[in-house]
Coordinates of C-alpha atoms in Angstrom, one line a residue:
X1 CA 30.3 12.9 -0.1
X2 CA 27.7 10.6 1.6
X3 CA 29.3 8.2 4.1
X4 CA 27.6 4.6 4.2
X5 CA 28.6 1.6 5.9
X6 CA 27.9 -1.7 4.1
X7 CA 26.2 -4.5 5.9
X8 CA 27.3 -7.3 4.1
X9 CA 25.4 -9.8 6.4
X10 CA 22.8 -8.7 8.7
X11 CA 20.8 -11.1 11.2
X12 CA 18.4 -9.4 13.6
X13 CA 17.1 -11.6 16.3
X14 CA 15.1 -10.4 19.2
X15 CA 11.4 -10.9 21.0
X16 CA 9.8 -11.2 17.3
X17 CA 11.5 -11.8 13.9
X18 CA 10.8 -9.6 10.7
X19 CA 12.3 -9.8 7.2
X20 CA 11.0 -8.0 4.2
X21 CA 9.1 -10.5 1.6
X22 CA 11.2 -11.1 -1.4
X23 CA 8.9 -11.4 -4.3
X24 CA 10.4 -12.5 -7.8
X25 CA 8.0 -12.2 -10.2
X26 CA 5.2 -14.7 -11.6
X27 CA 5.2 -18.0 -13.2
X28 CA 2.4 -20.3 -15.0
X29 CA 2.1 -24.2 -14.2
X30 CA -0.5 -26.6 -15.5
X31 CA -2.5 -23.6 -16.5
X32 CA -2.4 -21.3 -13.2
X33 CA -0.6 -18.2 -12.4
X34 CA 1.8 -18.3 -9.5
X35 CA 3.2 -15.4 -7.8
X36 CA 7.1 -16.6 -7.1
X37 CA 8.3 -16.0 -3.4
X38 CA 11.9 -16.9 -2.1
X39 CA 11.6 -17.5 1.6
X40 CA 13.8 -14.9 3.8
X41 CA 14.6 -15.0 7.6
X42 CA 11.0 -14.5 9.9
X43 CA 8.9 -15.6 7.1
X44 CA 5.9 -17.8 8.3
X45 CA 2.9 -19.4 6.6
X46 CA 0.7 -17.1 8.4
X47 CA 2.8 -14.2 7.2
X48 CA 2.8 -15.1 3.5
X49 CA -1.1 -16.1 3.8
X50 CA -1.6 -12.2 5.1
X51 CA 0.6 -10.6 2.8
X52 CA -0.7 -12.5 -0.7
X53 CA -4.5 -12.9 0.6
X54 CA -4.1 -16.6 -0.2
X55 CA -5.2 -19.4 2.3
X56 CA -2.4 -21.5 3.9
X57 CA -3.5 -24.7 2.8
X58 CA -3.9 -23.5 -0.7
X59 CA 0.1 -22.3 -0.1
X60 CA 0.6 -25.9 1.5
X61 CA -1.1 -27.5 -1.4
X62 CA 1.1 -25.7 -4.2
X63 CA 4.2 -26.3 -1.9
X64 CA 3.8 -29.7 -0.1
X65 CA 7.5 -29.5 1.5
X66 CA 6.2 -26.5 3.6
X67 CA 4.4 -29.0 5.8
X68 CA 7.8 -29.6 7.3
X69 CA 8.6 -25.8 7.8
X70 CA 10.1 -23.0 6.0
X71 CA 13.7 -22.8 4.8
X72 CA 15.7 -19.7 4.0
X73 CA 16.3 -19.5 0.2
X74 CA 13.4 -21.8 -0.4
X75 CA 11.4 -21.0 -3.5
X76 CA 7.7 -21.0 -3.2
X77 CA 4.6 -21.0 -5.6
X78 CA 1.9 -18.5 -4.3
X79 CA -1.2 -19.1 -6.1
X80 CA -2.4 -15.8 -7.9
X81 CA -5.2 -13.6 -6.9
X82 CA -6.4 -11.7 -9.8
X83 CA -9.3 -9.4 -10.8
X84 CA -12.4 -11.0 -11.6
X85 CA -14.2 -9.8 -14.8
X86 CA -12.3 -6.2 -14.3
X87 CA -14.2 -6.1 -10.7
X88 CA -12.3 -4.6 -7.9
X89 CA -12.3 -7.2 -5.2
X90 CA -12.3 -6.4 -1.6
X91 CA -10.6 -9.4 0.6
X92 CA -11.5 -9.2 4.0
X93 CA -10.5 -11.5 6.4
X94 CA -12.9 -13.5 8.2
X95 CA -12.1 -13.4 12.5
X96 CA -13.2 -15.3 15.4
X97 CA -14.6 -13.4 18.1
X98 CA -13.2 -13.6 21.7
X99 CA -15.1 -12.0 25.0
X100 CA -12.1 -10.8 27.1
X101 CA -12.9 -12.4 30.6
X102 CA -11.6 -11.1 33.9
X103 CA -7.6 -11.2 34.6
X104 CA -6.9 -11.8 31.0
X105 CA -4.2 -10.2 29.1
X106 CA -3.2 -9.2 25.3
X107 CA -0.2 -11.9 25.8
X108 CA -2.6 -14.6 27.3
X109 CA -5.2 -14.4 24.6
X110 CA -2.5 -14.7 22.0
X111 CA -1.3 -17.4 23.4
X112 CA -4.7 -19.3 23.5
X113 CA -5.4 -18.6 19.8
X114 CA -1.7 -19.2 18.4
X115 CA -1.5 -15.7 17.2
X116 CA 0.9 -12.6 17.8
X117 CA 0.0 -9.6 20.5
X118 CA 0.9 -6.8 17.6
X119 CA -1.9 -8.6 15.4
X120 CA -4.7 -8.3 18.3
X121 CA -3.5 -4.8 18.4
X122 CA -3.6 -4.3 15.0
X123 CA -7.3 -5.9 14.6
X124 CA -8.5 -4.0 18.0
X125 CA -7.8 -0.5 18.0
X126 CA -7.1 0.7 21.6
X127 CA -6.9 -2.4 23.5
X128 CA -2.9 -1.1 23.8
X129 CA -4.8 1.1 26.3
X130 CA -5.8 -1.9 28.7
X131 CA -8.6 -4.9 28.1
X132 CA -11.9 -4.3 29.9
X133 CA -14.3 -7.3 30.7
X134 CA -16.6 -8.1 28.3
X135 CA -15.3 -6.6 25.1
X136 CA -15.2 -8.5 22.1
X137 CA -11.9 -8.9 20.2
X138 CA -11.4 -9.9 16.8
X139 CA -8.8 -12.8 16.6
X140 CA -7.1 -13.4 13.1
X141 CA -7.8 -16.6 11.2
X142 CA -6.9 -18.2 8.0
X143 CA -10.3 -17.6 6.6
X144 CA -11.0 -15.0 4.0
X145 CA -13.9 -13.6 1.6
X146 CA -14.2 -11.5 -1.3
X147 CA -16.5 -8.6 -1.7
X148 CA -17.3 -7.2 -5.2
X149 CA -16.8 -3.1 -4.9
X150 CA -17.1 -2.2 -8.4
X151 CA -20.5 -1.0 -8.2
X152 CA -20.2 1.0 -5.0
X153 CA -16.7 2.2 -6.3
X154 CA -18.4 3.5 -9.7
X155 CA -21.3 5.4 -7.5
X156 CA -18.4 7.4 -5.7
X157 CA -17.2 10.5 -7.1
X158 CA -13.8 11.6 -6.3
X159 CA -13.6 14.9 -4.5
X160 CA -10.9 17.6 -4.9
X161 CA -8.3 17.5 -1.9
X162 CA -8.1 20.5 -0.2
X163 CA -4.6 19.9 1.5
X164 CA -2.4 18.3 -1.2
X165 CA 1.1 18.2 -0.1
X166 CA 3.3 19.4 -3.0
X167 CA 6.5 17.4 -4.1
X168 CA 9.5 18.8 -2.5
X169 CA 11.4 19.3 -6.0
X170 CA 8.4 21.4 -6.9
X171 CA 8.1 23.4 -3.7
X172 CA 9.9 26.9 -4.6
X173 CA 10.5 27.2 -0.6
X174 CA 12.9 24.4 -0.3
X175 CA 16.2 24.7 -1.9
X176 CA 18.8 21.9 -2.7
X177 CA 21.2 21.6 0.4
X178 CA 18.4 22.6 2.8
X179 CA 18.1 20.6 5.9
X180 CA 14.8 18.9 6.8
X181 CA 13.9 17.9 10.2
X182 CA 12.6 14.6 10.4
X183 CA 10.4 13.6 13.4
X184 CA 10.3 9.9 14.3
X185 CA 7.9 8.0 16.1
X186 CA 8.1 5.3 18.6
X187 CA 5.3 2.9 19.4
X188 CA 5.0 0.6 22.4
X189 CA 2.5 -1.4 23.7
X190 CA 0.8 -2.5 26.8
X191 CA 0.6 -6.1 27.7
X192 CA 4.2 -6.9 26.0
X193 CA 5.3 -10.0 28.1
X194 CA 8.7 -11.3 27.9
X195 CA 9.4 -14.7 29.4
X196 CA 13.1 -14.3 30.9
X197 CA 15.3 -17.2 32.6
X198 CA 17.5 -15.4 35.4
X199 CA 21.2 -15.7 34.7
X200 CA 23.9 -16.5 37.2
X201 CA 25.1 -13.0 39.3
X202 CA 21.6 -11.6 38.3
X203 CA 19.5 -9.8 41.0
X204 CA 15.7 -8.6 41.4
X205 CA 17.5 -5.0 41.1
X206 CA 19.4 -5.5 38.1
X207 CA 16.6 -7.4 36.1
X208 CA 14.3 -4.4 37.1
X209 CA 16.6 -1.8 35.5
X210 CA 17.1 -3.8 32.7
X211 CA 13.6 -4.1 31.7
X212 CA 12.9 -0.7 33.4
X213 CA 9.9 -2.6 35.4
X214 CA 9.8 -2.1 39.2
X215 CA 11.0 -4.2 41.5
X216 CA 7.6 -4.6 43.4
X217 CA 5.7 -5.5 40.1
X218 CA 8.4 -8.4 39.5
X219 CA 7.9 -9.7 42.7
X220 CA 4.2 -9.5 42.5
X221 CA 4.0 -11.1 39.0
X222 CA 6.2 -13.8 39.7
X223 CA 4.9 -14.5 43.4
X224 CA 8.3 -14.4 44.6
X225 CA 9.0 -15.4 48.2
X226 CA 11.5 -13.6 50.3
X227 CA 12.2 -11.4 47.6
X228 CA 15.2 -13.6 46.1
X229 CA 15.7 -15.5 42.8
X230 CA 18.0 -17.8 41.7
X231 CA 19.6 -19.0 38.5
X232 CA 17.6 -20.6 36.1
X233 CA 14.0 -19.4 37.3
X234 CA 11.7 -18.3 35.0
X235 CA 10.3 -14.8 35.2
X236 CA 7.1 -13.4 33.2
X237 CA 8.0 -9.7 33.0
X238 CA 5.1 -7.7 32.0
X239 CA 6.5 -4.2 30.0
X240 CA 5.0 -1.1 31.2
X241 CA 2.4 0.8 29.6
X242 CA 3.4 3.2 27.0
X243 CA 2.1 5.3 24.2
X244 CA 2.7 6.4 20.9
X245 CA 5.0 9.7 21.4
X246 CA 7.4 11.3 19.6
X247 CA 10.9 10.5 20.3
X248 CA 13.8 12.6 20.7
X249 CA 16.5 11.7 18.1
X250 CA 19.7 11.8 20.4
X251 CA 23.1 10.5 19.3
X252 CA 24.5 8.5 21.8
X253 CA 28.1 9.0 20.6
X254 CA 29.2 12.9 21.3
X255 CA 32.8 13.6 20.3
X256 CA 34.8 17.0 20.3
X257 CA 37.1 17.5 17.2
X258 CA 39.6 18.9 19.9
X259 CA 39.8 15.1 21.3
X260 CA 41.3 13.9 17.9
X261 CA 44.7 12.2 18.6
X262 CA 47.8 11.0 16.2
X263 CA 46.3 8.1 14.1
X264 CA 47.5 4.8 15.6
X265 CA 50.1 2.9 13.4
X266 CA 48.4 -0.5 13.4
X267 CA 46.0 0.5 10.2
X268 CA 47.0 2.5 7.4
X269 CA 45.2 5.3 6.3
X270 CA 42.6 4.6 3.4
X271 CA 39.3 6.0 1.9
X272 CA 37.3 2.9 2.6
X273 CA 38.1 0.5 5.4
X274 CA 37.3 -3.3 5.2
X275 CA 36.3 -4.9 8.6
X276 CA 35.6 -8.6 9.7
X277 CA 33.3 -9.6 12.3
X278 CA 33.7 -13.3 13.1
X279 CA 30.9 -14.7 15.3
X280 CA 30.0 -18.4 16.4
X281 CA 26.3 -17.5 14.9
X282 CA 25.7 -21.3 14.2
X283 CA 22.9 -20.5 11.6
X284 CA 22.3 -24.2 10.4
X285 CA 21.7 -25.5 14.0
X286 CA 19.0 -22.8 14.2
X287 CA 16.8 -23.3 11.1
X288 CA 13.9 -23.8 12.7
X289 CA 13.8 -20.5 14.3
X290 CA 15.1 -18.6 11.3
X291 CA 12.7 -20.1 9.0
X292 CA 10.1 -18.6 11.1
X293 CA 8.3 -21.9 12.0
X294 CA 9.0 -21.8 15.9
X295 CA 7.0 -21.7 19.1
X296 CA 7.1 -20.3 22.3
X297 CA 9.0 -23.2 23.6
X298 CA 11.9 -22.8 20.7
X299 CA 15.3 -21.3 21.6
X300 CA 18.0 -20.2 20.0
X301 CA 21.6 -22.1 20.6
X302 CA 23.3 -20.2 23.4
X303 CA 26.1 -19.6 21.5
X304 CA 23.5 -18.0 18.9
X305 CA 21.8 -16.2 21.4
X306 CA 25.4 -14.7 22.4
X307 CA 26.7 -13.8 19.3
X308 CA 23.1 -12.3 18.0
X309 CA 23.4 -9.9 21.2
X310 CA 26.7 -9.0 20.5
X311 CA 26.1 -8.6 16.6
X312 CA 23.4 -6.0 17.4
X313 CA 25.0 -3.8 19.7
X314 CA 27.8 -3.9 17.1
X315 CA 25.4 -2.5 14.4
X316 CA 24.0 0.2 16.6
X317 CA 28.0 1.3 17.0
X318 CA 28.9 1.2 13.4
X319 CA 25.4 3.5 12.8
X320 CA 27.2 6.0 15.4
X321 CA 30.7 5.7 13.4
X322 CA 28.9 6.2 10.4
X323 CA 27.7 9.4 11.7
X324 CA 31.5 10.4 12.9
X325 CA 32.7 10.1 9.1
X326 CA 33.5 6.3 9.2
X327 CA 33.7 4.9 5.9
X328 CA 33.9 1.3 5.7
X329 CA 32.4 -2.2 4.5
X330 CA 31.4 -4.6 7.6
X331 CA 31.4 -8.2 6.9
X332 CA 29.8 -10.2 9.8
X333 CA 30.9 -13.9 9.2
X334 CA 29.5 -17.2 10.7
X335 CA 32.5 -19.0 11.7
X336 CA 30.2 -21.9 13.3
X337 CA 32.9 -22.1 16.2
X338 CA 34.5 -24.0 13.3
X339 CA 38.4 -23.5 12.6
X340 CA 37.8 -25.2 9.0
X341 CA 35.1 -22.7 8.5
X342 CA 37.1 -19.9 9.6
X343 CA 40.1 -20.6 7.5
X344 CA 37.6 -20.5 4.2
X345 CA 37.5 -16.4 4.8
X346 CA 40.9 -16.0 6.2
X347 CA 43.2 -17.8 3.9
X348 CA 47.3 -18.1 4.0
X349 CA 47.4 -14.3 2.8
X350 CA 45.0 -11.6 2.9
X351 CA 43.0 -11.8 -0.4
X352 CA 39.8 -10.1 1.2
X353 CA 42.0 -7.0 2.0
X354 CA 40.7 -7.1 5.6
X355 CA 41.8 -4.2 7.6
X356 CA 40.5 -5.3 11.1
X357 CA 39.3 -8.7 12.3
X358 CA 36.9 -8.4 15.4
X359 CA 36.7 -11.8 17.2
X360 CA 36.4 -14.7 16.8
X361 CA 35.3 -16.4 20.3
X362 CA 36.7 -19.5 20.5
X363 CA 40.2 -19.9 21.9
X364 CA 41.5 -22.1 19.0
X365 CA 40.1 -19.7 16.3
X366 CA 41.5 -16.6 18.3
X367 CA 45.1 -18.3 18.1
X368 CA 44.9 -19.2 14.4
X369 CA 43.1 -15.4 13.8
X370 CA 46.0 -14.1 16.0
X371 CA 48.7 -15.5 13.9
X372 CA 46.9 -14.8 10.5
X373 CA 47.0 -11.3 11.9
X374 CA 50.5 -11.4 12.7
X375 CA 51.6 -12.5 9.2
X376 CA 49.1 -10.1 7.3
X377 CA 49.9 -7.2 9.5
X378 CA 46.1 -6.8 10.3
X379 CA 44.9 -6.3 14.1
X380 CA 42.8 -8.6 15.7
X381 CA 40.5 -7.5 18.3
X382 CA 40.1 -10.4 20.9
X383 CA 36.2 -9.5 22.3
X384 CA 36.5 -12.5 24.9
X385 CA 39.0 -13.8 27.4
X386 CA 42.0 -15.3 25.9
X387 CA 45.1 -17.3 26.8
X388 CA 47.8 -14.4 27.4
X389 CA 50.2 -16.6 25.6
X390 CA 48.3 -15.0 22.3
X391 CA 50.0 -11.6 23.2
X392 CA 53.1 -13.1 23.4
X393 CA 55.4 -11.6 20.5
X394 CA 52.4 -10.3 18.3
X395 CA 51.8 -6.6 18.5
X396 CA 48.7 -7.0 16.2
X397 CA 46.8 -8.7 19.1
X398 CA 44.3 -6.4 21.1
X399 CA 42.8 -7.9 24.2
X400 CA 39.5 -6.3 25.3
X401 CA 39.2 -8.3 28.3
X402 CA 41.7 -8.0 31.2
X403 CA 43.6 -11.2 32.3
X404 CA 43.2 -12.7 36.0
X405 CA 46.5 -11.6 36.8
X406 CA 45.4 -8.2 35.6
X407 CA 42.4 -8.3 37.9
X408 CA 44.6 -9.3 40.8
X409 CA 46.8 -6.4 40.4
X410 CA 44.1 -4.1 40.2
X411 CA 42.9 -5.1 43.4
X412 CA 46.4 -5.1 45.2
X413 CA 46.9 -1.4 43.8
X414 CA 43.5 -0.5 45.2
X415 CA 44.1 -1.7 48.5
X416 CA 47.6 -0.4 48.6
X417 CA 46.4 3.1 47.5
X418 CA 43.0 3.6 49.4
X419 CA 43.7 1.0 52.7
X420 CA 46.9 1.0 53.3
X421 CA 46.0 2.0 57.1
X422 CA 43.8 -1.3 57.4
X423 CA 44.6 -4.7 58.3
X424 CA 45.4 -6.8 55.2
X425 CA 45.0 -10.4 55.8
X426 CA 45.8 -13.1 53.3
X427 CA 44.8 -16.7 53.3
X428 CA 47.7 -19.1 52.6
X429 CA 47.3 -20.9 49.0
X430 CA 46.6 -24.7 48.7
X431 CA 47.8 -24.6 45.4
X432 CA 51.0 -23.7 43.1
X433 CA 48.5 -21.5 41.0
X434 CA 47.3 -19.8 44.1
X435 CA 50.4 -19.2 45.7
X436 CA 51.5 -17.5 42.4
X437 CA 48.5 -15.5 42.4
X438 CA 49.6 -14.3 46.2
X439 CA 53.3 -13.6 45.4
X440 CA 52.1 -11.3 42.5
X441 CA 49.4 -9.7 44.9
X442 CA 52.0 -8.9 47.4
X443 CA 54.5 -7.4 44.8
X444 CA 51.9 -5.1 43.2
X445 CA 50.7 -4.4 46.9
X446 CA 53.9 -3.0 47.7
X447 CA 55.1 -1.3 45.0
X448 CA 51.9 0.9 45.2
X449 CA 52.3 1.6 48.9
X450 CA 52.3 5.6 49.8
X451 CA 55.9 6.7 50.7
X452 CA 56.7 6.4 54.3
X453 CA 54.0 3.6 54.9
X454 CA 55.1 0.4 56.6
X455 CA 51.8 -1.7 56.1
X456 CA 52.0 -5.4 55.2
X457 CA 50.3 -8.2 54.3
X458 CA 49.6 -10.8 57.2
X459 CA 49.9 -14.3 55.9
X460 CA 48.0 -16.7 57.8
X461 CA 46.5 -20.3 57.4
X462 CA 42.7 -21.0 57.1
X463 CA 42.5 -23.2 60.0
X464 CA 39.5 -25.4 60.7
X465 CA 36.1 -24.3 60.5
X466 CA 35.5 -23.4 64.0
X467 CA 37.4 -20.3 63.1
X468 CA 39.5 -20.4 66.0
X469 CA 43.1 -19.8 63.9
X470 CA 41.7 -17.6 61.6
X471 CA 40.5 -15.1 64.4
X472 CA 43.7 -14.5 65.7
X473 CA 44.3 -12.5 62.5
X474 CA 41.5 -10.0 63.2
X475 CA 42.0 -6.7 64.5
X476 CA 39.0 -5.4 66.4
X477 CA 40.3 -1.9 66.5
X478 CA 40.9 -1.5 62.7
X479 CA 39.0 -2.3 59.4
X480 CA 39.9 -6.1 58.0
X481 CA 40.3 -7.1 54.6
X482 CA 40.4 -10.9 54.6
X483 CA 41.9 -12.0 51.3
X484 CA 41.5 -15.5 49.4
X485 CA 43.0 -16.3 46.0
X486 CA 41.5 -19.6 45.4
X487 CA 39.1 -20.4 42.4
X488 CA 38.7 -24.0 43.9
X489 CA 35.0 -24.0 45.3
X490 CA 35.8 -26.4 48.0
X491 CA 38.5 -24.4 49.3
X492 CA 36.1 -21.3 48.6
X493 CA 33.2 -22.6 50.6
X494 CA 35.5 -23.6 53.7
X495 CA 37.2 -20.1 53.5
X496 CA 33.8 -18.6 53.8
X497 CA 32.6 -20.9 57.0
X498 CA 35.4 -20.3 58.5
X499 CA 35.3 -16.5 58.3
X500 CA 31.8 -16.5 59.4
X501 CA 32.7 -18.8 62.2
X502 CA 35.5 -16.2 63.1
X503 CA 33.1 -13.2 63.2
X504 CA 30.8 -15.2 65.3
X505 CA 33.5 -16.5 67.8
X506 CA 33.0 -13.8 70.5
X507 CA 30.5 -10.8 70.6
X508 CA 33.6 -8.6 70.4
X509 CA 34.8 -10.2 67.1
X510 CA 31.3 -10.0 65.8
X511 CA 31.4 -6.3 66.0
X512 CA 34.6 -6.2 63.9
X513 CA 34.7 -4.5 60.5
X514 CA 35.6 -7.3 58.3
X515 CA 35.6 -7.4 54.4
X516 CA 35.8 -10.6 52.3
X517 CA 38.1 -10.1 49.2
X518 CA 37.8 -12.7 46.5
X519 CA 37.9 -13.1 42.8
X520 CA 35.4 -12.4 40.0
X521 CA 34.4 -15.8 39.3
X522 CA 33.1 -16.4 42.9
X523 CA 29.8 -14.7 41.7
X524 CA 29.4 -17.5 39.4
X525 CA 29.2 -20.1 42.4
X526 CA 25.5 -20.9 42.9
X527 CA 26.4 -22.5 46.7
X528 CA 28.0 -19.3 47.7
X529 CA 24.8 -17.8 49.6
X530 CA 24.4 -13.8 49.3
X531 CA 23.8 -13.9 52.6
X532 CA 27.6 -14.2 53.4
X533 CA 28.6 -12.0 50.7
X534 CA 26.3 -9.3 51.8
X535 CA 27.6 -9.9 55.3
X536 CA 31.1 -9.1 54.7
X537 CA 30.6 -6.8 52.0
X538 CA 32.3 -9.0 49.2
X539 CA 34.8 -6.9 47.2
X540 CA 36.0 -8.2 43.9
X541 CA 37.9 -7.2 40.7
X542 CA 35.5 -7.2 37.9
X543 CA 36.3 -6.7 34.0
X544 CA 33.1 -4.3 33.6
X545 CA 30.2 -2.8 35.3
X546 CA 26.9 -1.8 34.1
X547 CA 24.9 0.8 35.6
X548 CA 21.1 0.9 34.5
X549 CA 20.3 3.9 36.1
X550 CA 22.7 5.8 34.2
X551 CA 20.9 8.3 31.1
X552 CA 23.3 7.0 28.4
X553 CA 22.5 3.6 29.5
X554 CA 18.8 4.3 29.4
X555 CA 19.1 6.0 26.1
X556 CA 20.6 3.0 24.5
X557 CA 18.2 0.6 26.1
X558 CA 15.5 2.5 24.7
X559 CA 17.0 3.0 21.1
X560 CA 17.9 -1.1 21.4
X561 CA 14.4 -1.9 22.4
X562 CA 12.7 0.3 19.4
X563 CA 15.0 -1.1 16.9
X564 CA 15.0 -4.8 17.9
X565 CA 11.9 -5.5 20.1
X566 CA 14.2 -6.7 22.8
X567 CA 15.9 -5.7 25.9
X568 CA 19.9 -5.5 25.3
X569 CA 22.0 -8.1 27.6
X570 CA 25.5 -7.5 28.5
X571 CA 26.7 -9.2 25.5
X572 CA 24.7 -6.4 23.4
X573 CA 26.4 -3.4 25.6
X574 CA 29.7 -5.3 25.1
X575 CA 29.4 -5.2 21.3
X576 CA 28.3 -1.7 21.2
X577 CA 31.4 -0.6 23.6
X578 CA 34.1 -2.8 21.7
X579 CA 33.2 -1.7 18.2
X580 CA 32.9 2.0 18.9
X581 CA 35.8 2.5 21.0
X582 CA 38.3 0.2 18.7
X583 CA 37.0 1.4 15.3
X584 CA 36.7 5.1 16.4
X585 CA 40.3 4.8 17.9
X586 CA 42.2 2.7 15.1
X587 CA 40.5 4.1 12.2
X588 CA 39.1 7.7 13.2
X589 CA 41.6 8.7 15.5
X590 CA 39.1 9.3 18.4
X591 CA 39.7 8.1 21.8
X592 CA 36.6 6.6 22.9
X593 CA 37.8 4.9 26.0
X594 CA 34.9 5.4 28.0
X595 CA 32.0 2.5 27.3
X596 CA 28.5 1.7 28.6
X597 CA 30.0 -0.9 30.8
X598 CA 33.6 -0.9 29.7
X599 CA 36.5 1.4 30.2
X600 CA 39.2 0.8 27.6
X601 CA 42.8 1.5 28.5
X602 CA 44.4 -0.8 25.9
X603 CA 48.3 -0.9 26.4
X604 CA 51.2 -3.3 25.1
X605 CA 52.3 -5.7 27.7
X606 CA 55.7 -5.4 26.9
X607 CA 58.0 -4.6 23.9
X608 CA 56.7 -6.1 20.5
X609 CA 54.1 -8.0 22.5
X610 CA 50.1 -7.8 22.0
X611 CA 47.9 -5.1 23.7
X612 CA 45.6 -5.6 26.9
X613 CA 42.9 -3.6 28.3
X614 CA 44.2 -2.6 31.7
X615 CA 40.8 -1.4 33.1
X616 CA 39.8 -3.3 36.3
X617 CA 36.1 -2.2 38.3
X618 CA 36.8 -2.4 41.9
X619 CA 33.1 -3.8 43.2
X620 CA 31.3 -4.5 46.0
X621 CA 28.3 -6.2 47.2
X622 CA 26.2 -4.4 49.4
X623 CA 22.8 -4.6 50.3
X624 CA 22.7 -7.7 47.9
X625 CA 23.5 -5.2 45.2
X626 CA 26.6 -4.9 43.3
X627 CA 28.4 -1.4 43.6
X628 CA 31.3 0.5 41.9
X629 CA 34.0 1.6 44.1
X630 CA 36.7 2.7 41.7
X631 CA 38.2 1.9 38.3
X632 CA 41.9 1.0 38.3
X633 CA 43.9 1.7 34.8
X634 CA 46.8 3.4 33.8
X635 CA 44.8 6.5 32.4
X636 CA 42.8 7.9 35.2
X637 CA 40.7 10.1 33.2
X638 CA 37.2 9.2 33.9
X639 CA 34.4 9.8 36.6
X640 CA 33.7 6.8 38.5
X641 CA 29.9 6.3 38.2
X642 CA 28.1 5.1 41.3
X643 CA 24.5 4.2 41.8

């Protein structure tokens, strides 16, 4: 029996937009025949003009409202171009001619004439291999000319084909049930330029790995000074030249049947499962983009962008799960970030018979969904950070993101197990919340110390920014881990400046081995200069780690780029990891804990309470890049993937 996963709602957005045209037949109005077309996502006036061989002005004349843009579901009347006097008409587009100048690129030319790079390549074969100065390029326009080819066609005789491929059903060498090898080809072109905005925490290295472009090329193309970038900076990324090539079809997921475990009890075994993925896509707020009427300055709503990235990664996971034997109906639902909208699909009872709910993003929405899941005995997979209170007395909630306390516990355990002989220095807390974190850290640290170890945490006041107080706690003969668990930006900056002053206090302290330990959230502080994080080998506990150099990450990126003509963000990797691991575990009984950037050790936080991912990625900054040191979890059945 063939296994198929039904996608009830699919939205694929990337660098380019595409949707199959929907023709609904023909209709006669005022003595003229029109083709009826229903607008779908990705349709543009230019695309309709190319599809139906009708001038854009004629389409607008028949449909005046299109001047304001296209809307999904809109009914359009396209003037029908019929045969004239039974003659075959060859419709040819009239093109402008552009002579290539020095330093011009396909991307720049496409912007100059308001067309797409793909259209230039289609009209000018070979340009994907590079532009030559003086070459004349055909530029697409909306003008067409008709040439009568009937006389010419009558003179041509039909010649017998020597190599005609026989129908498979008539080929006696192919029998029902035989497997047929299908070779797929991937086409990638030169001069595909991405306009990218640098995000918080990103470096030249991480961006170069993500887009598979050398760091030197990024620096050269963007005239970057001192090899540093900052959040919000716009980069022009020229994707490297490639060629049409045969693509090796590889499975990202490979599971051995011996790995099958007992089925989790949260979901009863069924022939066909029904899954709801609730995301704040906010389609109505992105009508301009989704209609296809957009410019280079048009951007998605931020939440839509994140949701679509998650969705596309999830789709790839679903394809992998289908190959593993999952038979399920998956519905992607746009919550719009609105509780009222969410309640339209998650009513008082489970009338839609959902077996699992993935999402939603918003705290209020996840609280409602968690309560609904408990009442209807349906597991709810939370894909973003949630309040720990949501897990209380609700075994049907599964949180994929470890809480702040879980991350703190992971760092405490790591230091106790690996650096018990080092000098562990803790800065006193300035707030009740920080004091609670310190108390929790000390408790976990002491419980995980090796036997017969007398190590302890040295508490100290920060003192003034001269460093004269803090320097007293620095051991010049041992490695020092100086810990600050504050999340207050002002206090953090004072700590960093004081630590720097302590190291500069005397030449003796300048040679001391000092490591700065803080929270993951510090990476989002723009004022915290990377110089200090690099000087003190900043250590922090993170909820994930993405290594672009790994073969499996590279393979995923290539497949993602092939499917969506875009490069995956962390939300795409997260969507893939969450969907693959949780649906594989809950519905198929396969343990798939090791993701592309996540590791899943999802266990109950207590009897009759919800489940939380306890995996903590101990990371450090070295040479301005992030390295993975260890993964702290209850399961310890993984290999640490270092750069």
